[in-house]
Amino acid sequence: MGPLATFGSNLVGSAILAVRNFSPLVAGALVAGFWQVLVVFGLHWGIIPYFNNIVTNGFDNVMMPYYCTTFVTSAVLIAILLKNKDKSFRKVNIPATISSLLGTTEPAVYGVLIPKKKPLLISCIVSAIVGGFYGLFNLRKFAMGGMGFFELPGMIDPKTHSMNNVYIALIGIILSFILGFIATMLFWKDDTSKNQVVSNQDVTTKDTLQELIESPLEGKVLPLSEVKDEVFSKGYIGKGFAIEPTKGEVTSPVNGTITTFFPTGHAIGITSDSGVEILIHVGMDTVNLEGKYFTPLVKKGDKVTIGQKLLNFDLEGIKGEGYSVITPA
């Protein structure tokens, strides 16, 4: 999967450059509109190298349309926060909103947008609109630095001290908040009460059942709180535990179906035959390895049984790259 992901990333980067040659507006819309989706599949690495333009040209304008996704995501989350009164959900939404404002949208994407589905689509569409605006007005960044609001100083032209790009960025931020908020308020309906009824019915049915969940890895069992990622350690995406593996092998903890297998091989989603959803995430930030050291043995849609091998990974290789191998499940 590693070479395939690399090929896909390069293809994405080449496609964006080709489109930009005839329409910066369309290229900007594509970069921003698909940014969240590309991040999920690890294909955004095909565009990130264009930040090297700052070194070679003194600025970057190829990637910069993505800048609006941070604020569109924040606006969508704020609207959801106003419409969804569930306390447990707010515990996920509030920190995800703060992270988004500071330029890190992964907690929002995985904790809110993907589970809620339609808000992800809304954020992509609005991002495409504002990204097109950034592309049309040739938003530029002249220096690497912070993200979110902290990225604005990098848009000041170091030669002329012009603030034009900062003004363009601020207009885009305003558009992102207005359009993202209004679109979510208009087109997303809070279905918490409906889901709560279904959930209660499920609990009534499943209370009479018991399911044995085996450990998916060999190693030392740790509390989830020791995982150095608040999305897991705070239980935002569910209860569980962590394992410090002693063997680079993941096996199925239940009889069920593979519902998700990330192209980079670092994370597996399984739904048991009785409906229990389990996520196994090998290590922290290992998505950055782009599939290196991971060998998937099954694929999405496969039926699996307890103890069946799902994934082999090079334990020492991952450690050697400086990544933690503590695995939440």
Coordinates of C-alpha atoms in Angstrom, one line a residue:
M1 CA 0.0 0.0 0.0
G2 CA 3.0 2.3 0.6
P3 CA 4.0 2.7 -3.0
L4 CA 0.3 3.0 -4.1
A5 CA -0.2 5.8 -1.6
T6 CA 3.0 7.5 -2.8
F7 CA 1.9 7.3 -6.4
G8 CA -1.5 8.7 -5.4
S9 CA 0.1 11.6 -3.6
N10 CA 2.3 12.5 -6.5
L11 CA -0.7 12.3 -8.9
V12 CA -2.6 14.7 -6.7
G13 CA 0.2 17.2 -6.6
S14 CA 0.7 17.0 -10.4
A15 CA -3.0 17.4 -11.0
I16 CA -3.2 20.5 -8.9
L17 CA -0.3 22.1 -10.7
A18 CA -1.8 21.3 -14.1
V19 CA -5.1 22.9 -13.1
R20 CA -3.4 25.9 -11.7
N21 CA -1.8 26.6 -15.0
F22 CA -5.1 27.6 -16.5
S23 CA -7.2 28.5 -13.5
P24 CA -5.9 29.5 -10.0
L25 CA -9.5 29.8 -8.9
V26 CA -10.4 26.2 -9.8
A27 CA -7.1 24.9 -8.3
G28 CA -7.7 26.8 -5.1
A29 CA -11.2 25.3 -4.9
L30 CA -9.8 21.8 -5.4
V31 CA -7.0 22.1 -2.8
A32 CA -9.4 23.5 -0.1
G33 CA -12.4 21.4 -1.0
F34 CA -10.6 18.1 -0.9
W35 CA -8.1 18.9 1.7
Q36 CA -9.9 17.1 4.6
V37 CA -10.5 14.1 2.4
L38 CA -6.8 14.0 1.3
V39 CA -5.7 14.2 4.9
V40 CA -7.9 11.2 5.9
F41 CA -6.2 9.1 3.2
G42 CA -2.7 10.5 3.7
L43 CA -2.7 11.9 0.1
H44 CA -2.1 15.5 1.2
W45 CA 1.6 14.7 1.2
G46 CA 1.5 15.1 -2.6
I47 CA 0.8 18.8 -2.1
I48 CA 2.8 19.6 1.1
P49 CA 6.2 19.5 -0.7
Y50 CA 5.1 22.6 -2.6
F51 CA 5.8 24.6 0.6
N52 CA 9.4 24.3 -0.7
N53 CA 8.3 27.1 -3.0
I54 CA 9.0 29.4 0.0
V55 CA 12.7 28.4 -0.3
T56 CA 13.0 28.5 -4.1
N57 CA 10.6 31.3 -5.0
G58 CA 10.3 33.2 -1.7
F59 CA 6.6 32.4 -1.3
D60 CA 4.0 29.7 -1.8
N61 CA 0.6 30.1 -3.5
V62 CA -0.1 26.5 -4.5
M63 CA -1.0 25.1 -1.1
M64 CA -2.3 28.3 0.6
P65 CA -6.0 27.9 -0.4
Y66 CA -6.1 25.1 2.2
Y67 CA -5.8 27.8 4.9
C68 CA -9.5 28.4 4.9
T69 CA -10.4 24.8 6.0
T70 CA -9.2 25.5 9.5
F71 CA -11.8 28.2 10.0
V72 CA -14.6 26.6 8.0
T73 CA -14.2 23.5 10.2
S74 CA -14.3 25.7 13.3
A75 CA -17.5 27.5 12.1
V76 CA -19.2 24.2 11.3
L77 CA -18.3 22.9 14.8
I78 CA -19.6 26.0 16.5
A79 CA -22.9 25.6 14.7
I80 CA -23.1 22.0 15.6
L81 CA -22.3 23.0 19.2
L82 CA -25.3 25.3 19.3
K83 CA -27.7 22.7 17.8
N84 CA -26.4 19.6 19.7
K85 CA -27.1 19.7 23.5
D86 CA -25.7 16.3 24.3
K87 CA -23.1 16.8 27.1
S88 CA -20.9 13.8 26.1
F89 CA -20.7 15.1 22.5
R90 CA -19.9 18.6 23.7
K91 CA -16.8 17.2 25.5
V92 CA -15.5 16.1 22.0
N93 CA -16.7 19.2 20.1
I94 CA -15.3 22.0 22.3
P95 CA -11.7 20.9 22.4
A96 CA -11.9 20.0 18.7
T97 CA -13.1 23.5 17.9
I98 CA -10.2 25.0 19.9
S99 CA -7.7 22.8 18.0
S100 CA -9.2 23.8 14.7
L101 CA -8.8 27.5 15.4
L102 CA -5.1 26.8 16.1
G103 CA -4.7 24.9 12.8
T104 CA -5.1 21.3 13.8
T105 CA -8.3 19.8 12.4
E106 CA -7.8 16.1 12.8
P107 CA -9.7 15.9 16.2
A108 CA -12.6 17.7 14.5
V109 CA -12.5 15.5 11.4
Y110 CA -12.3 12.1 13.2
G111 CA -14.3 13.0 16.3
V112 CA -17.1 15.1 14.8
L113 CA -17.3 15.5 11.0
I114 CA -16.9 11.9 9.9
P115 CA -19.2 10.5 12.5
K116 CA -21.9 13.2 11.7
K117 CA -21.3 12.7 7.9
K118 CA -23.2 15.7 6.5
P119 CA -21.1 18.3 8.3
L120 CA -18.0 16.9 6.6
L121 CA -19.7 17.5 3.2
I122 CA -20.7 21.0 4.2
S123 CA -17.1 21.8 5.3
C124 CA -15.7 20.6 2.0
I125 CA -18.1 22.6 -0.1
V126 CA -17.7 25.8 1.8
S127 CA -13.9 25.3 1.9
A128 CA -14.0 24.9 -1.9
I129 CA -15.8 28.3 -2.2
V130 CA -13.4 30.2 0.0
G131 CA -10.4 28.3 -1.4
G132 CA -11.5 29.5 -4.9
F133 CA -11.4 33.0 -3.5
Y134 CA -7.9 32.5 -2.2
G135 CA -6.8 31.1 -5.5
L136 CA -8.3 33.9 -7.5
F137 CA -6.6 36.6 -5.4
N138 CA -3.3 34.6 -5.3
L139 CA -3.0 34.3 -1.5
R140 CA 0.7 33.9 -0.7
K141 CA 2.8 32.9 2.3
F142 CA 6.4 34.0 2.7
A143 CA 7.6 32.2 5.8
M144 CA 6.9 28.9 7.6
G145 CA 5.5 29.2 11.1
G146 CA 2.4 28.6 13.2
M147 CA -1.0 27.5 12.0
G148 CA -4.4 28.9 12.3
F149 CA -4.4 32.6 13.3
F150 CA -0.7 32.2 14.1
E151 CA 0.0 31.7 10.4
L152 CA -1.0 35.3 9.5
P153 CA 2.4 36.9 10.2
G154 CA 4.0 34.6 7.6
M155 CA 1.8 36.3 4.9
I156 CA 3.6 39.7 5.3
D157 CA 5.8 40.4 2.4
P158 CA 9.4 40.6 3.9
K159 CA 10.7 42.7 1.0
T160 CA 7.9 45.3 0.7
H161 CA 6.3 44.8 4.1
S162 CA 3.0 44.7 2.2
M163 CA 0.0 43.5 4.2
N164 CA -2.1 42.7 1.1
N165 CA -2.0 39.0 1.7
V166 CA -2.9 39.4 5.3
Y167 CA -6.0 41.3 4.2
I168 CA -6.9 38.7 1.7
A169 CA -6.5 36.0 4.3
L170 CA -8.7 37.9 6.8
I171 CA -11.4 38.4 4.3
G172 CA -11.3 34.6 3.6
I173 CA -11.5 33.9 7.4
I174 CA -14.6 36.1 7.7
L175 CA -16.2 34.3 4.7
S176 CA -15.2 30.9 6.2
F177 CA -17.0 31.7 9.5
I178 CA -20.1 33.2 7.9
L179 CA -20.6 30.6 5.2
G180 CA -19.6 27.6 7.3
F181 CA -21.9 28.6 10.2
I182 CA -24.9 29.5 8.1
A183 CA -24.6 26.4 5.9
T184 CA -24.5 24.1 8.9
M185 CA -27.4 25.9 10.6
L186 CA -29.5 25.6 7.4
F187 CA -28.6 22.1 6.1
W188 CA -27.6 20.0 9.2
K189 CA -30.3 18.7 11.5
D190 CA -29.4 17.5 14.9
D191 CA -30.5 13.9 15.2
T192 CA -29.4 13.3 18.7
S193 CA -32.8 12.5 20.0
K194 CA -33.5 10.0 17.3
N195 CA -30.1 8.4 17.8
Q196 CA -30.8 8.3 21.6
V197 CA -34.0 6.3 21.1
V198 CA -32.2 3.8 18.9
S199 CA -29.3 3.6 21.3
N200 CA -31.7 2.8 24.2
Q201 CA -33.3 0.1 22.2
D202 CA -30.0 -1.4 21.4
V203 CA -28.9 -1.3 25.0
T204 CA -32.1 -3.1 26.0
T205 CA -31.4 -5.8 23.5
K206 CA -27.7 -6.1 24.1
D207 CA -27.9 -6.2 27.9
T208 CA -28.9 -9.8 27.6
L209 CA -25.8 -10.6 25.5
Q210 CA -22.1 -10.9 26.4
E211 CA -19.2 -10.8 24.0
L212 CA -15.6 -11.7 24.7
I213 CA -13.1 -9.3 23.2
E214 CA -9.6 -10.7 22.9
S215 CA -6.5 -8.6 23.0
P216 CA -5.4 -7.7 19.4
L217 CA -1.7 -7.6 20.3
E218 CA 0.8 -9.2 22.6
G219 CA 2.4 -6.9 25.1
K220 CA 1.9 -4.8 28.2
V221 CA -1.6 -3.5 28.9
L222 CA -1.7 0.2 29.8
P223 CA -4.6 2.5 30.7
L224 CA -5.9 4.6 27.8
S225 CA -4.9 7.7 29.8
E226 CA -1.2 7.0 29.1
V227 CA -1.7 7.5 25.3
K228 CA -0.1 10.8 24.3
D229 CA -3.1 11.9 22.3
E230 CA -6.1 13.5 24.0
V231 CA -8.5 12.1 21.4
F232 CA -7.7 8.7 22.8
S233 CA -6.5 9.4 26.4
K234 CA -9.6 11.4 27.2
G235 CA -11.9 8.8 25.7
Y236 CA -13.4 11.2 23.1
I237 CA -13.8 8.4 20.6
G238 CA -14.8 5.7 23.0
K239 CA -13.6 3.6 25.9
G240 CA -10.7 1.2 25.7
F241 CA -7.2 0.4 26.7
A242 CA -3.7 0.6 25.3
I243 CA -1.0 -2.0 24.6
E244 CA 2.8 -1.5 24.4
P245 CA 3.4 -4.4 21.9
T246 CA 6.2 -6.9 22.2
K247 CA 5.4 -8.4 18.8
G248 CA 4.6 -6.7 15.5
E249 CA 1.4 -8.5 14.8
V250 CA -2.3 -7.5 15.1
T251 CA -4.9 -10.2 15.3
S252 CA -8.7 -9.9 15.3
P253 CA -10.2 -9.5 18.8
V254 CA -13.6 -10.6 17.7
N255 CA -15.6 -12.4 15.0
G256 CA -16.7 -9.7 12.6
T257 CA -16.1 -7.6 9.5
I258 CA -13.3 -5.2 8.6
T259 CA -15.1 -1.9 8.2
T260 CA -12.1 0.4 7.8
F261 CA -8.5 -0.2 6.9
F262 CA -6.5 3.0 6.3
P263 CA -4.3 2.9 3.2
T264 CA -1.3 3.6 5.3
G265 CA -2.0 0.4 7.3
H266 CA -1.6 2.0 10.7
A267 CA -5.3 1.8 11.7
I268 CA -8.0 -0.9 11.5
G269 CA -11.7 -0.6 12.2
I270 CA -13.7 -3.8 13.0
T271 CA -17.4 -4.3 13.7
S272 CA -18.1 -7.5 15.5
D273 CA -21.0 -9.7 14.6
S274 CA -23.0 -8.4 17.5
G275 CA -22.4 -4.7 16.4
V276 CA -19.5 -3.7 18.7
E277 CA -17.2 -1.2 16.9
I278 CA -13.5 -1.4 17.6
L279 CA -10.6 0.8 16.4
I280 CA -7.0 -0.4 16.6
H281 CA -4.5 2.4 16.0
V282 CA -0.9 1.1 15.9
G283 CA 1.4 3.7 17.5
M284 CA 1.1 7.5 17.6
D285 CA 1.4 9.7 14.4
T286 CA 2.4 6.6 12.5
V287 CA 0.2 7.8 9.6
N288 CA 3.3 10.0 8.7
L289 CA 5.2 6.8 7.8
E290 CA 2.9 6.5 4.7
G291 CA 2.6 2.7 5.0
K292 CA 6.3 2.1 5.7
Y293 CA 6.8 -0.9 8.1
F294 CA 3.1 -2.0 7.7
T295 CA 2.0 -5.1 5.9
P296 CA -1.9 -5.5 5.8
L297 CA -3.1 -9.1 5.6
V298 CA -6.8 -8.3 5.1
K299 CA -8.9 -5.6 3.4
K300 CA -12.0 -3.6 4.0
G301 CA -15.1 -5.8 3.8
D302 CA -13.4 -9.1 4.8
K303 CA -15.0 -11.3 7.4
V304 CA -12.6 -12.2 10.1
T305 CA -12.5 -14.5 13.1
I306 CA -11.0 -14.2 16.6
G307 CA -7.2 -14.6 16.5
Q308 CA -6.9 -14.2 12.7
K309 CA -3.9 -12.2 11.6
L310 CA -4.9 -8.7 10.3
L311 CA -1.6 -6.9 10.1
N312 CA 2.2 -7.3 10.4
F313 CA 4.3 -4.4 11.3
D314 CA 8.0 -3.8 11.9
L315 CA 8.1 -2.9 15.6
E316 CA 11.8 -2.0 15.7
G317 CA 11.6 -0.1 12.4
I318 CA 8.8 2.2 13.7
K319 CA 10.7 2.8 17.0
G320 CA 13.8 3.6 15.0
E321 CA 11.9 6.3 13.2
G322 CA 11.2 7.9 16.5
Y323 CA 7.5 7.0 16.8
S324 CA 5.7 5.6 19.9
V325 CA 4.3 2.1 19.3
I326 CA 1.8 2.3 22.2
T327 CA -1.4 1.2 20.6
P328 CA -4.9 2.3 21.7
A329 CA -7.8 -0.1 21.1

